[in-house]
């Protein structure tokens, strides 16, 4: 079993490319998708301007109000069912879920978050409806994999205490699901060819090397690399960071294109 995460820019610009790659892959897989750019488009269509905040570490992320949560859930559902429709129409058995379905992914709402304001000062604000994953029902997800070729998962978790869905980071969803099912491989496919160091793609890293490198590279990628190392420690055989824009992206990554942490 492998887990594949496709970033929002891949979803927007190269979704058909990834779907064709899924069709070529001979085994079962779990596909976690993003879609932030598309969420922003629908937010504007609904007459609202998307809001983004920057953490003290320099990571920019979507701020999700209650109104924007509704748009987020709606848009991710549209993306999810579009992917499932195409896979089934072309011969794969597939099912699309969020973490809300069956309580498969439980999260907790971030009550407060620290951001950098427009003057570069640290400020604490209400966390909105973004969340942190606390548990994954691996038994439920494993049961579904026995029934279909592909599970398509939207990055939405369930906060059972507040009875609300939550916007969770797609990478966070992919890492947590991969750890829960002890995936043979986790592929993070975005619009980059891998982890870059001195303008060259790093081909392979041990988990120790990955942790060290995470202290030397920019925000965003450093987090992916650190979480990759932690996932390997948790039982995922390997994590590959690579491009979802190349032909047959999944098999290309498994064949060595990208950066492998193992």
mmCIF file of C-alpha atoms in Angstrom:
data_model
loop_
_atom_site.group_PDB
_atom_site.id
_atom_site.type_symbol
_atom_site.label_atom_id
_atom_site.label_comp_id
_atom_site.label_asym_id
_atom_site.label_seq_id
_atom_site.Cartn_x
_atom_site.Cartn_y
_atom_site.Cartn_z
ATOM 1 C CA UNK A 1 0.000 0.000 0.000
ATOM 2 C CA UNK A 2 1.315 3.420 -0.939
ATOM 3 C CA UNK A 3 0.019 6.880 -0.048
ATOM 4 C CA UNK A 4 0.232 9.660 -2.639
ATOM 5 C CA UNK A 5 -0.335 13.333 -1.813
ATOM 6 C CA UNK A 6 -0.881 15.778 -4.651
ATOM 7 C CA UNK A 7 -0.492 19.466 -3.891
ATOM 8 C CA UNK A 8 -2.942 22.190 -4.836
ATOM 9 C CA UNK A 9 -0.991 23.420 -7.855
ATOM 10 C CA UNK A 10 -0.839 19.887 -9.235
ATOM 11 C CA UNK A 11 -4.600 19.536 -8.692
ATOM 12 C CA UNK A 12 -5.204 22.782 -10.571
ATOM 13 C CA UNK A 13 -2.694 22.372 -13.406
ATOM 14 C CA UNK A 14 -1.925 18.668 -13.839
ATOM 15 C CA UNK A 15 -4.735 16.627 -12.301
ATOM 16 C CA UNK A 16 -5.322 14.604 -15.469
ATOM 17 C CA UNK A 17 -1.621 13.764 -15.539
ATOM 18 C CA UNK A 18 -1.798 12.296 -12.016
ATOM 19 C CA UNK A 19 -5.038 10.436 -12.727
ATOM 20 C CA UNK A 20 -3.393 8.770 -15.735
ATOM 21 C CA UNK A 21 -0.512 7.768 -13.466
ATOM 22 C CA UNK A 22 -2.915 6.295 -10.912
ATOM 23 C CA UNK A 23 -4.505 4.256 -13.700
ATOM 24 C CA UNK A 24 -1.071 2.862 -14.628
ATOM 25 C CA UNK A 25 -0.117 1.976 -11.060
ATOM 26 C CA UNK A 26 -0.735 -1.764 -10.580
ATOM 27 C CA UNK A 27 -1.390 -1.800 -6.833
ATOM 28 C CA UNK A 28 -3.726 -0.240 -4.304
ATOM 29 C CA UNK A 29 -3.135 3.296 -3.145
ATOM 30 C CA UNK A 30 -4.492 6.107 -1.021
ATOM 31 C CA UNK A 31 -4.602 9.485 -2.781
ATOM 32 C CA UNK A 32 -4.671 12.599 -0.580
ATOM 33 C CA UNK A 33 -5.365 15.796 -2.501
ATOM 34 C CA UNK A 34 -5.000 19.494 -1.844
ATOM 35 C CA UNK A 35 -6.724 22.279 -3.740
ATOM 36 C CA UNK A 36 -5.994 25.590 -2.050
ATOM 37 C CA UNK A 37 -5.876 27.621 -5.276
ATOM 38 C CA UNK A 38 -9.286 26.315 -6.285
ATOM 39 C CA UNK A 39 -10.670 27.073 -2.804
ATOM 40 C CA UNK A 40 -9.440 30.647 -3.226
ATOM 41 C CA UNK A 41 -11.226 30.912 -6.581
ATOM 42 C CA UNK A 42 -14.537 29.762 -5.087
ATOM 43 C CA UNK A 43 -14.088 32.027 -2.075
ATOM 44 C CA UNK A 44 -13.828 35.011 -4.439
ATOM 45 C CA UNK A 45 -16.855 33.794 -6.403
ATOM 46 C CA UNK A 46 -18.792 33.840 -3.134
ATOM 47 C CA UNK A 47 -17.869 37.491 -2.633
ATOM 48 C CA UNK A 48 -15.152 37.016 -0.018
ATOM 49 C CA UNK A 49 -11.429 37.608 -0.173
ATOM 50 C CA UNK A 50 -9.289 34.633 0.979
ATOM 51 C CA UNK A 51 -7.296 35.362 4.121
ATOM 52 C CA UNK A 52 -3.746 34.137 4.664
ATOM 53 C CA UNK A 53 -1.512 34.416 7.706
ATOM 54 C CA UNK A 54 2.226 33.977 8.190
ATOM 55 C CA UNK A 55 3.691 32.067 11.131
ATOM 56 C CA UNK A 56 6.793 33.275 13.009
ATOM 57 C CA UNK A 57 8.689 30.561 11.079
ATOM 58 C CA UNK A 58 7.705 32.216 7.805
ATOM 59 C CA UNK A 59 5.110 29.653 6.671
ATOM 60 C CA UNK A 60 2.104 31.179 4.906
ATOM 61 C CA UNK A 61 -1.210 29.385 5.357
ATOM 62 C CA UNK A 62 -4.925 29.868 4.837
ATOM 63 C CA UNK A 63 -6.931 31.373 7.683
ATOM 64 C CA UNK A 64 -10.323 29.652 7.826
ATOM 65 C CA UNK A 65 -13.286 31.546 9.258
ATOM 66 C CA UNK A 66 -16.650 29.828 9.762
ATOM 67 C CA UNK A 67 -17.902 31.216 6.428
ATOM 68 C CA UNK A 68 -14.750 30.148 4.614
ATOM 69 C CA UNK A 69 -14.945 26.683 6.203
ATOM 70 C CA UNK A 70 -18.226 26.081 4.374
ATOM 71 C CA UNK A 71 -16.580 27.028 1.066
ATOM 72 C CA UNK A 72 -13.517 24.914 1.889
ATOM 73 C CA UNK A 73 -15.617 21.802 2.603
ATOM 74 C CA UNK A 74 -17.746 22.382 -0.502
ATOM 75 C CA UNK A 75 -14.761 22.883 -2.811
ATOM 76 C CA UNK A 76 -12.766 19.951 -1.462
ATOM 77 C CA UNK A 77 -15.866 17.797 -1.943
ATOM 78 C CA UNK A 78 -16.105 18.888 -5.586
ATOM 79 C CA UNK A 79 -12.421 18.102 -6.181
ATOM 80 C CA UNK A 80 -12.755 14.747 -4.428
ATOM 81 C CA UNK A 81 -15.784 13.608 -6.415
ATOM 82 C CA UNK A 82 -14.254 14.815 -9.682
ATOM 83 C CA UNK A 83 -11.228 12.588 -9.057
ATOM 84 C CA UNK A 84 -13.376 9.597 -8.048
ATOM 85 C CA UNK A 85 -15.632 10.071 -11.091
ATOM 86 C CA UNK A 86 -12.684 10.029 -13.468
ATOM 87 C CA UNK A 87 -11.065 6.988 -11.844
ATOM 88 C CA UNK A 88 -14.258 4.915 -11.891
ATOM 89 C CA UNK A 89 -15.082 5.991 -15.454
ATOM 90 C CA UNK A 90 -11.672 4.692 -16.555
ATOM 91 C CA UNK A 91 -11.866 1.303 -14.848
ATOM 92 C CA UNK A 92 -10.550 1.729 -11.294
ATOM 93 C CA UNK A 93 -12.682 1.016 -8.246
ATOM 94 C CA UNK A 94 -12.508 4.072 -6.001
ATOM 95 C CA UNK A 95 -14.168 5.751 -3.054
ATOM 96 C CA UNK A 96 -13.836 9.347 -1.895
ATOM 97 C CA UNK A 97 -13.947 10.346 1.760
ATOM 98 C CA UNK A 98 -12.959 13.067 4.183
ATOM 99 C CA UNK A 99 -11.725 12.540 7.724
ATOM 100 C CA UNK A 100 -15.295 13.250 8.852
ATOM 101 C CA UNK A 101 -16.615 10.093 7.175
ATOM 102 C CA UNK A 102 -16.684 7.275 9.680
ATOM 103 C CA UNK A 103 -14.654 9.457 12.026
ATOM 104 C CA UNK A 104 -11.651 8.270 10.055
ATOM 105 C CA UNK A 105 -9.446 11.257 10.938
ATOM 106 C CA UNK A 106 -9.990 13.072 14.235
ATOM 107 C CA UNK A 107 -8.576 16.520 14.825
ATOM 108 C CA UNK A 108 -8.695 19.329 17.317
ATOM 109 C CA UNK A 109 -9.351 22.962 16.478
ATOM 110 C CA UNK A 110 -6.471 25.355 17.033
ATOM 111 C CA UNK A 111 -7.938 27.713 19.622
ATOM 112 C CA UNK A 112 -5.183 30.291 19.239
ATOM 113 C CA UNK A 113 -2.403 30.758 16.694
ATOM 114 C CA UNK A 114 0.608 33.052 16.626
ATOM 115 C CA UNK A 115 1.141 35.092 13.476
ATOM 116 C CA UNK A 116 3.302 37.881 12.176
ATOM 117 C CA UNK A 117 1.191 40.983 11.548
ATOM 118 C CA UNK A 118 1.686 43.481 8.716
ATOM 119 C CA UNK A 119 4.417 45.200 10.761
ATOM 120 C CA UNK A 120 6.291 41.941 11.338
ATOM 121 C CA UNK A 121 5.260 41.785 14.999
ATOM 122 C CA UNK A 122 4.176 38.533 16.658
ATOM 123 C CA UNK A 123 0.498 38.488 17.545
ATOM 124 C CA UNK A 124 -1.869 35.832 18.919
ATOM 125 C CA UNK A 125 -5.268 35.551 17.241
ATOM 126 C CA UNK A 126 -8.221 33.152 17.319
ATOM 127 C CA UNK A 127 -7.346 29.967 15.454
ATOM 128 C CA UNK A 128 -10.448 29.853 13.271
ATOM 129 C CA UNK A 129 -11.338 26.463 11.847
ATOM 130 C CA UNK A 130 -7.946 25.013 11.072
ATOM 131 C CA UNK A 131 -6.940 21.951 13.027
ATOM 132 C CA UNK A 132 -4.293 19.500 14.080
ATOM 133 C CA UNK A 133 -4.776 15.762 13.522
ATOM 134 C CA UNK A 134 -4.770 13.694 16.711
ATOM 135 C CA UNK A 135 -5.762 10.215 15.476
ATOM 136 C CA UNK A 136 -6.463 8.152 12.366
ATOM 137 C CA UNK A 137 -8.782 5.134 12.309
ATOM 138 C CA UNK A 138 -6.355 2.800 10.560
ATOM 139 C CA UNK A 139 -8.714 -0.170 10.863
ATOM 140 C CA UNK A 140 -11.452 1.639 8.956
ATOM 141 C CA UNK A 141 -9.114 2.858 6.222
ATOM 142 C CA UNK A 142 -7.492 -0.571 5.877
ATOM 143 C CA UNK A 143 -10.955 -2.128 5.566
ATOM 144 C CA UNK A 144 -11.785 0.236 2.717
ATOM 145 C CA UNK A 145 -8.560 -0.636 0.903
ATOM 146 C CA UNK A 146 -9.709 -4.247 0.807
ATOM 147 C CA UNK A 147 -12.800 -3.170 -1.136
ATOM 148 C CA UNK A 148 -11.435 -0.707 -3.710
ATOM 149 C CA UNK A 149 -8.292 0.087 -5.697
ATOM 150 C CA UNK A 150 -8.070 3.738 -4.637
ATOM 151 C CA UNK A 151 -9.220 5.734 -1.617
ATOM 152 C CA UNK A 152 -9.328 9.465 -2.335
ATOM 153 C CA UNK A 153 -9.091 11.576 0.831
ATOM 154 C CA UNK A 154 -9.817 15.284 1.219
ATOM 155 C CA UNK A 155 -7.842 17.168 3.908
ATOM 156 C CA UNK A 156 -10.771 17.641 6.286
ATOM 157 C CA UNK A 157 -10.686 16.263 9.841
ATOM 158 C CA UNK A 158 -13.449 15.936 12.429
ATOM 159 C CA UNK A 159 -13.365 17.743 15.765
ATOM 160 C CA UNK A 160 -15.693 15.601 17.867
ATOM 161 C CA UNK A 161 -15.573 17.943 20.875
ATOM 162 C CA UNK A 162 -16.860 20.930 18.910
ATOM 163 C CA UNK A 163 -18.806 18.848 16.350
ATOM 164 C CA UNK A 164 -17.254 20.570 13.370
ATOM 165 C CA UNK A 165 -15.175 19.707 10.321
ATOM 166 C CA UNK A 166 -11.721 21.274 10.196
ATOM 167 C CA UNK A 167 -9.377 22.448 7.487
ATOM 168 C CA UNK A 168 -6.172 20.473 7.966
ATOM 169 C CA UNK A 169 -2.965 20.754 5.992
ATOM 170 C CA UNK A 170 -2.806 18.233 3.139
ATOM 171 C CA UNK A 171 0.738 17.187 4.005
ATOM 172 C CA UNK A 172 -0.323 16.652 7.600
ATOM 173 C CA UNK A 173 -3.195 14.446 6.399
ATOM 174 C CA UNK A 174 -0.903 12.418 4.141
ATOM 175 C CA UNK A 175 1.780 11.917 6.792
ATOM 176 C CA UNK A 176 -0.716 10.836 9.440
ATOM 177 C CA UNK A 177 -2.548 8.422 7.148
ATOM 178 C CA UNK A 178 0.737 6.932 5.903
ATOM 179 C CA UNK A 179 1.922 6.355 9.455
ATOM 180 C CA UNK A 180 -1.395 4.812 10.475
ATOM 181 C CA UNK A 181 -1.426 2.256 7.654
ATOM 182 C CA UNK A 182 2.361 1.698 7.775
ATOM 183 C CA UNK A 183 2.634 2.578 4.093
ATOM 184 C CA UNK A 184 5.327 1.053 1.907
ATOM 185 C CA UNK A 185 5.892 4.524 0.490
ATOM 186 C CA UNK A 186 4.549 8.046 0.853
ATOM 187 C CA UNK A 187 4.854 10.217 -2.261
ATOM 188 C CA UNK A 188 4.568 13.998 -1.920
ATOM 189 C CA UNK A 189 3.980 15.280 -5.451
ATOM 190 C CA UNK A 190 4.023 19.033 -6.027
ATOM 191 C CA UNK A 191 5.451 21.486 -8.543
ATOM 192 C CA UNK A 192 9.088 20.915 -7.533
ATOM 193 C CA UNK A 193 11.445 18.125 -8.596
ATOM 194 C CA UNK A 194 12.560 17.317 -5.054
ATOM 195 C CA UNK A 195 14.543 18.812 -2.212
ATOM 196 C CA UNK A 196 17.011 21.333 -3.623
ATOM 197 C CA UNK A 197 20.437 21.996 -2.148
ATOM 198 C CA UNK A 198 22.844 24.270 -4.019
ATOM 199 C CA UNK A 199 20.417 24.245 -6.973
ATOM 200 C CA UNK A 200 20.567 20.464 -7.319
ATOM 201 C CA UNK A 201 18.039 17.803 -6.300
ATOM 202 C CA UNK A 202 19.194 15.725 -3.334
ATOM 203 C CA UNK A 203 18.591 12.128 -4.420
ATOM 204 C CA UNK A 204 18.602 10.236 -1.145
ATOM 205 C CA UNK A 205 18.664 10.981 2.588
ATOM 206 C CA UNK A 206 18.659 8.876 5.714
ATOM 207 C CA UNK A 207 16.260 10.051 8.417
ATOM 208 C CA UNK A 208 19.224 11.464 10.344
ATOM 209 C CA UNK A 209 20.466 13.365 7.293
ATOM 210 C CA UNK A 210 16.949 14.628 6.647
ATOM 211 C CA UNK A 211 16.662 16.060 10.154
ATOM 212 C CA UNK A 212 19.986 17.824 9.746
ATOM 213 C CA UNK A 213 19.092 19.189 6.306
ATOM 214 C CA UNK A 214 15.755 20.499 7.627
ATOM 215 C CA UNK A 215 17.705 23.069 9.650
ATOM 216 C CA UNK A 216 19.366 24.440 6.506
ATOM 217 C CA UNK A 217 16.549 24.831 3.972
ATOM 218 C CA UNK A 218 13.654 27.252 3.650
ATOM 219 C CA UNK A 219 10.263 27.250 5.388
ATOM 220 C CA UNK A 220 7.722 24.852 3.945
ATOM 221 C CA UNK A 221 10.181 22.339 2.517
ATOM 222 C CA UNK A 222 11.996 22.082 5.856
ATOM 223 C CA UNK A 223 8.739 20.989 7.458
ATOM 224 C CA UNK A 224 8.135 18.333 4.779
ATOM 225 C CA UNK A 225 11.648 16.946 5.239
ATOM 226 C CA UNK A 226 11.376 16.842 9.029
ATOM 227 C CA UNK A 227 7.955 15.161 8.906
ATOM 228 C CA UNK A 228 9.331 12.687 6.370
ATOM 229 C CA UNK A 229 12.091 11.686 8.790
ATOM 230 C CA UNK A 230 9.572 11.298 11.603
ATOM 231 C CA UNK A 231 7.320 9.190 9.360
ATOM 232 C CA UNK A 232 10.171 6.815 8.557
ATOM 233 C CA UNK A 233 10.803 6.492 12.284
ATOM 234 C CA UNK A 234 7.096 5.681 12.725
ATOM 235 C CA UNK A 235 7.094 2.781 10.263
ATOM 236 C CA UNK A 236 6.681 4.276 6.781
ATOM 237 C CA UNK A 237 9.282 2.532 4.620
ATOM 238 C CA UNK A 238 10.214 5.608 2.589
ATOM 239 C CA UNK A 239 9.037 9.096 1.708
ATOM 240 C CA UNK A 240 9.625 10.525 -1.771
ATOM 241 C CA UNK A 241 9.342 14.248 -2.485
ATOM 242 C CA UNK A 242 8.979 14.864 -6.199
ATOM 243 C CA UNK A 243 7.103 16.405 -9.104
ATOM 244 C CA UNK A 244 3.501 15.742 -10.014
ATOM 245 C CA UNK A 245 3.956 17.538 -13.336
ATOM 246 C CA UNK A 246 6.120 14.917 -15.062
ATOM 247 C CA UNK A 247 4.693 12.038 -17.140
ATOM 248 C CA UNK A 248 3.542 9.061 -15.035
ATOM 249 C CA UNK A 249 4.470 10.945 -11.859
ATOM 250 C CA UNK A 250 3.795 8.082 -9.441
ATOM 251 C CA UNK A 251 5.874 5.414 -11.151
ATOM 252 C CA UNK A 252 8.563 8.012 -11.974
ATOM 253 C CA UNK A 253 8.902 8.879 -8.288
ATOM 254 C CA UNK A 254 9.004 5.206 -7.293
ATOM 255 C CA UNK A 255 11.677 4.641 -9.946
ATOM 256 C CA UNK A 256 13.972 7.221 -8.337
ATOM 257 C CA UNK A 257 12.937 10.627 -9.613
ATOM 258 C CA UNK A 258 12.852 13.044 -6.688
ATOM 259 C CA UNK A 259 14.266 12.955 -3.166
ATOM 260 C CA UNK A 260 13.929 9.753 -1.156
ATOM 261 C CA UNK A 261 14.043 9.751 2.663
ATOM 262 C CA UNK A 262 14.377 6.218 4.038
#
